[in-house]
Amino acid sequence: ATIGYAIDECVGLRTTYNIKVMNISLGTPQPASNVRNKVNTAVTYGIVATVAAGNDGPSGVMYDPARARLAITAVACNDVKALTDYSSTGVFSQEANTDYKPDLCAPGGSAYYSYIYGADSNQSDAESQSFADVTPNDYTGMEGTSFATPFVAGAAALVIQALEARGLVWDFGSETHPRLVKMLLCATATETNASREGGVNSPT
């Protein structure tokens, strides 16, 4: 309910605050068709929705609302452009509001290579809260599709900026421009041509 409310708020305030990209680095492994519908609706109102696939790999089912048909669903890759072992890519039944996923792979950190680093929350110096915060105001390394998804959101924003620089007037009343951005990102992406980390359950 909270996620759905937040999506509705973004849609309602999209023209007020010029909201063109929405990053959703969260989800649930339980089917959530209602939230999926809200993500698809946001796209029909001119918002590019980037959604994290989830971290239940190598064999876990993708989270919702990552299955939303019009969303750009992101999994995580490591430093050598291989799909991370934790990225969810599991098989699921198709419904009217879903599509074949994921759409893109972006840097998400890896225990095998390098984590994604960001400002420390000053709660701990590790993913486990049992570790004390030895050094305040430093950086913390993490991994997850939640870290890959903002890379895709940022790329989408850059595509929008480039389109508008060439005269495009953004349409907040249809899915045309968000789908154009999705098409450009997916069409210019390349296959990793690499096995998943650990070589377990590598998707075709």
One Martini backbone bead per residue (centre of mass of N, CA, C, O) as a GRO file, in nm:
protein
  204
    1ALA     BB    1   0.057   0.063  -0.020
    2THR     BB    2   0.300   0.256   0.000
    3ILE     BB    3   0.409   0.222  -0.285
    4GLY     BB    4   0.151   0.303  -0.433
    5TYR     BB    5   0.133   0.587  -0.315
    6ALA     BB    6   0.405   0.692  -0.423
    7ILE     BB    7   0.341   0.657  -0.720
    8ASP     BB    8   0.089   0.840  -0.724
    9GLU     BB    9   0.240   1.097  -0.636
   10CYS     BB   10   0.425   1.118  -0.882
   11VAL     BB   11   0.200   1.144  -1.086
   12GLY     BB   12   0.052   1.395  -0.958
   13LEU     BB   13   0.357   1.564  -0.958
   14ARG     BB   14   0.501   1.566  -1.242
   15THR     BB   15   0.451   1.867  -1.340
   16THR     BB   16   0.542   2.025  -1.090
   17TYR     BB   17   0.846   1.852  -1.081
   18ASN     BB   18   0.939   1.710  -1.342
   19ILE     BB   19   0.871   1.396  -1.359
   20LYS     BB   20   1.054   1.134  -1.556
   21VAL     BB   21   1.195   0.963  -1.320
   22MET     BB   22   1.179   0.630  -1.163
   23ASN     BB   23   1.306   0.480  -0.869
   24ILE     BB   24   1.284   0.114  -0.781
   25SER     BB   25   1.458  -0.017  -0.491
   26LEU     BB   26   1.217  -0.243  -0.471
   27GLY     BB   27   1.033  -0.531  -0.324
   28THR     BB   28   0.853  -0.846  -0.389
   29PRO     BB   29   0.824  -1.200  -0.404
   30GLN     BB   30   0.537  -1.135  -0.421
   31PRO     BB   31   0.266  -1.109  -0.584
   32ALA     BB   32   0.192  -0.762  -0.741
   33SER     BB   33  -0.031  -0.647  -0.954
   34ASN     BB   34  -0.109  -0.364  -0.845
   35VAL     BB   35   0.179  -0.240  -0.861
   36ARG     BB   36   0.229  -0.300  -1.153
   37ASN     BB   37  -0.002  -0.118  -1.255
   38LYS     BB   38   0.118   0.149  -1.142
   39VAL     BB   39   0.373   0.147  -1.311
   40ASN     BB   40   0.234   0.141  -1.587
   41THR     BB   41   0.078   0.406  -1.539
   42ALA     BB   42   0.319   0.595  -1.506
   43VAL     BB   43   0.414   0.556  -1.798
   44THR     BB   44   0.144   0.666  -1.930
   45TYR     BB   45   0.240   0.954  -1.771
   46GLY     BB   46   0.565   0.997  -1.848
   47ILE     BB   47   0.729   0.772  -1.673
   48VAL     BB   48   1.026   0.643  -1.602
   49ALA     BB   49   1.064   0.299  -1.495
   50THR     BB   50   1.289   0.179  -1.254
   51VAL     BB   51   1.361  -0.171  -1.163
   52ALA     BB   52   1.432  -0.405  -0.937
   53ALA     BB   53   1.466  -0.756  -0.952
   54GLY     BB   54   1.648  -0.879  -0.731
   55ASN     BB   55   1.821  -1.113  -0.466
   56ASP     BB   56   1.746  -1.450  -0.551
   57GLY     BB   57   1.990  -1.563  -0.656
   58PRO     BB   58   2.021  -1.789  -0.918
   59SER     BB   59   1.688  -1.908  -0.883
   60GLY     BB   60   1.512  -1.674  -0.830
   61VAL     BB   61   1.240  -1.486  -0.832
   62MET     BB   62   1.117  -1.214  -0.939
   63TYR     BB   63   1.016  -0.921  -0.850
   64ASP     BB   64   0.789  -0.688  -0.726
   65PRO     BB   65   0.753  -0.460  -1.000
   66ALA     BB   66   0.961  -0.582  -1.223
   67ARG     BB   67   0.732  -0.720  -1.416
   68ALA     BB   68   0.655  -0.477  -1.551
   69ARG     BB   69   0.602  -0.408  -1.876
   70LEU     BB   70   0.706  -0.082  -1.882
   71ALA     BB   71   0.949  -0.135  -1.741
   72ILE     BB   72   1.288  -0.106  -1.628
   73THR     BB   73   1.470  -0.394  -1.572
   74ALA     BB   74   1.724  -0.461  -1.321
   75VAL     BB   75   2.033  -0.597  -1.311
   76ALA     BB   76   2.351  -0.726  -1.207
   77CYS     BB   77   2.691  -0.640  -1.246
   78ASN     BB   78   3.022  -0.666  -1.279
   79ASP     BB   79   3.341  -0.568  -1.369
   80VAL     BB   80   3.311  -0.806  -1.619
   81LYS     BB   81   3.001  -0.822  -1.715
   82ALA     BB   82   2.869  -1.015  -1.512
   83LEU     BB   83   2.634  -1.183  -1.374
   84THR     BB   84   2.516  -1.200  -1.077
   85ASP     BB   85   2.433  -1.434  -0.836
   86TYR     BB   86   2.182  -1.253  -0.703
   87SER     BB   87   2.022  -1.221  -0.949
   88SER     BB   88   1.701  -1.209  -1.057
   89THR     BB   89   1.563  -1.457  -1.325
   90GLY     BB   90   1.317  -1.605  -1.291
   91VAL     BB   91   1.061  -1.798  -1.367
   92PHE     BB   92   0.739  -1.694  -1.505
   93SER     BB   93   0.429  -1.611  -1.553
   94GLN     BB   94   0.238  -1.464  -1.783
   95GLU     BB   95   0.084  -1.145  -1.803
   96ALA     BB   96  -0.072  -0.858  -1.900
   97ASN     BB   97   0.145  -0.680  -1.698
   98THR     BB   98   0.384  -0.827  -1.838
   99ASP     BB   99   0.726  -0.941  -1.913
  100TYR     BB  100   1.022  -0.997  -2.037
  101LYS     BB  101   1.289  -1.063  -1.807
  102PRO     BB  102   1.516  -0.856  -1.820
  103ASP     BB  103   1.653  -0.558  -1.971
  104LEU     BB  104   1.902  -0.477  -1.776
  105CYS     BB  105   2.253  -0.424  -1.703
  106ALA     BB  106   2.422  -0.315  -1.401
  107PRO     BB  107   2.600  -0.190  -1.165
  108GLY     BB  108   2.601  -0.377  -0.821
  109GLY     BB  109   2.810  -0.546  -0.720
  110SER     BB  110   3.076  -0.768  -0.569
  111ALA     BB  111   3.230  -1.020  -0.387
  112TYR     BB  112   3.437  -1.098  -0.627
  113TYR     BB  113   3.510  -0.786  -0.657
  114SER     BB  114   3.315  -0.504  -0.639
  115TYR     BB  115   3.170  -0.267  -0.477
  116ILE     BB  116   2.937  -0.037  -0.388
  117TYR     BB  117   2.988   0.306  -0.309
  118GLY     BB  118   2.887   0.495  -0.014
  119ALA     BB  119   2.753   0.664   0.215
  120ASP     BB  120   2.753   0.644   0.542
  121SER     BB  121   2.513   0.580   0.804
  122ASN     BB  122   2.652   0.527   1.097
  123GLN     BB  123   2.580   0.214   1.201
  124SER     BB  124   2.805   0.062   1.022
  125ASP     BB  125   3.083  -0.152   0.866
  126ALA     BB  126   2.839  -0.338   0.766
  127GLU     BB  127   2.569  -0.533   0.696
  128SER     BB  128   2.605  -0.588   0.986
  129GLN     BB  129   2.482  -0.455   1.292
  130SER     BB  130   2.715  -0.585   1.485
  131PHE     BB  131   2.884  -0.368   1.373
  132ALA     BB  132   3.069  -0.116   1.431
  133ASP     BB  133   3.128   0.233   1.401
  134VAL     BB  134   3.447   0.319   1.363
  135THR     BB  135   3.402   0.523   1.107
  136PRO     BB  136   3.290   0.817   1.054
  137ASN     BB  137   3.197   0.941   0.749
  138ASP     BB  138   3.221   0.724   0.538
  139TYR     BB  139   3.226   0.422   0.357
  140THR     BB  140   3.008   0.182   0.186
  141GLY     BB  141   2.981  -0.155   0.092
  142MET     BB  142   2.771  -0.291  -0.170
  143GLU     BB  143   2.497  -0.507  -0.292
  144GLY     BB  144   2.267  -0.491  -0.576
  145THR     BB  145   1.991  -0.410  -0.769
  146SER     BB  146   1.952  -0.133  -0.618
  147PHE     BB  147   2.230  -0.023  -0.751
  148ALA     BB  148   2.170  -0.060  -1.058
  149THR     BB  149   1.910   0.110  -1.112
  150PRO     BB  150   2.029   0.407  -1.093
  151PHE     BB  151   2.196   0.381  -1.349
  152VAL     BB  152   1.949   0.364  -1.535
  153ALA     BB  153   1.816   0.627  -1.448
  154GLY     BB  154   2.054   0.808  -1.533
  155ALA     BB  155   2.054   0.724  -1.831
  156ALA     BB  156   1.767   0.819  -1.887
  157ALA     BB  157   1.817   1.119  -1.821
  158LEU     BB  158   2.031   1.160  -2.047
  159VAL     BB  159   1.844   1.094  -2.281
  160ILE     BB  160   1.640   1.316  -2.227
  161GLN     BB  161   1.835   1.552  -2.249
  162ALA     BB  162   1.913   1.494  -2.546
  163LEU     BB  163   1.628   1.514  -2.667
  164GLU     BB  164   1.567   1.806  -2.566
  165ALA     BB  165   1.813   1.939  -2.714
  166ARG     BB  166   1.651   1.849  -2.998
  167GLY     BB  167   1.325   1.940  -2.917
  168LEU     BB  168   1.185   1.776  -2.717
  169VAL     BB  169   0.853   1.741  -2.587
  170TRP     BB  170   0.732   1.633  -2.313
  171ASP     BB  171   0.497   1.364  -2.244
  172PHE     BB  172   0.249   1.343  -1.973
  173GLY     BB  173   0.008   1.159  -2.153
  174SER     BB  174   0.217   0.921  -2.227
  175GLU     BB  175   0.429   0.634  -2.331
  176THR     BB  176   0.615   0.724  -2.565
  177HIS     BB  177   0.879   0.837  -2.426
  178PRO     BB  178   0.949   0.607  -2.230
  179ARG     BB  179   0.970   0.397  -2.466
  180LEU     BB  180   1.197   0.536  -2.614
  181VAL     BB  181   1.407   0.515  -2.390
  182LYS     BB  182   1.399   0.209  -2.364
  183MET     BB  183   1.479   0.148  -2.655
  184LEU     BB  184   1.757   0.292  -2.654
  185LEU     BB  185   1.885   0.130  -2.424
  186CYS     BB  186   1.838  -0.159  -2.535
  187ALA     BB  187   1.958  -0.117  -2.831
  188THR     BB  188   2.258  -0.019  -2.701
  189ALA     BB  189   2.303  -0.271  -2.583
  190THR     BB  190   2.492  -0.557  -2.467
  191GLU     BB  191   2.610  -0.852  -2.454
  192THR     BB  192   2.801  -1.026  -2.224
  193ASN     BB  193   2.907  -1.319  -2.288
  194ALA     BB  194   2.861  -1.440  -1.989
  195SER     BB  195   2.876  -1.600  -1.714
  196ARG     BB  196   2.774  -1.643  -1.427
  197GLU     BB  197   2.853  -1.628  -1.129
  198GLY     BB  198   2.974  -1.954  -1.074
  199GLY     BB  199   2.803  -2.094  -1.317
  200VAL     BB  200   2.499  -2.062  -1.214
  201ASN     BB  201   2.227  -2.031  -1.382
  202SER     BB  202   2.260  -1.938  -1.679
  203PRO     BB  203   2.123  -1.735  -1.884
  204THR     BB  204   2.027  -1.701  -2.228
   0.00000   0.00000   0.00000
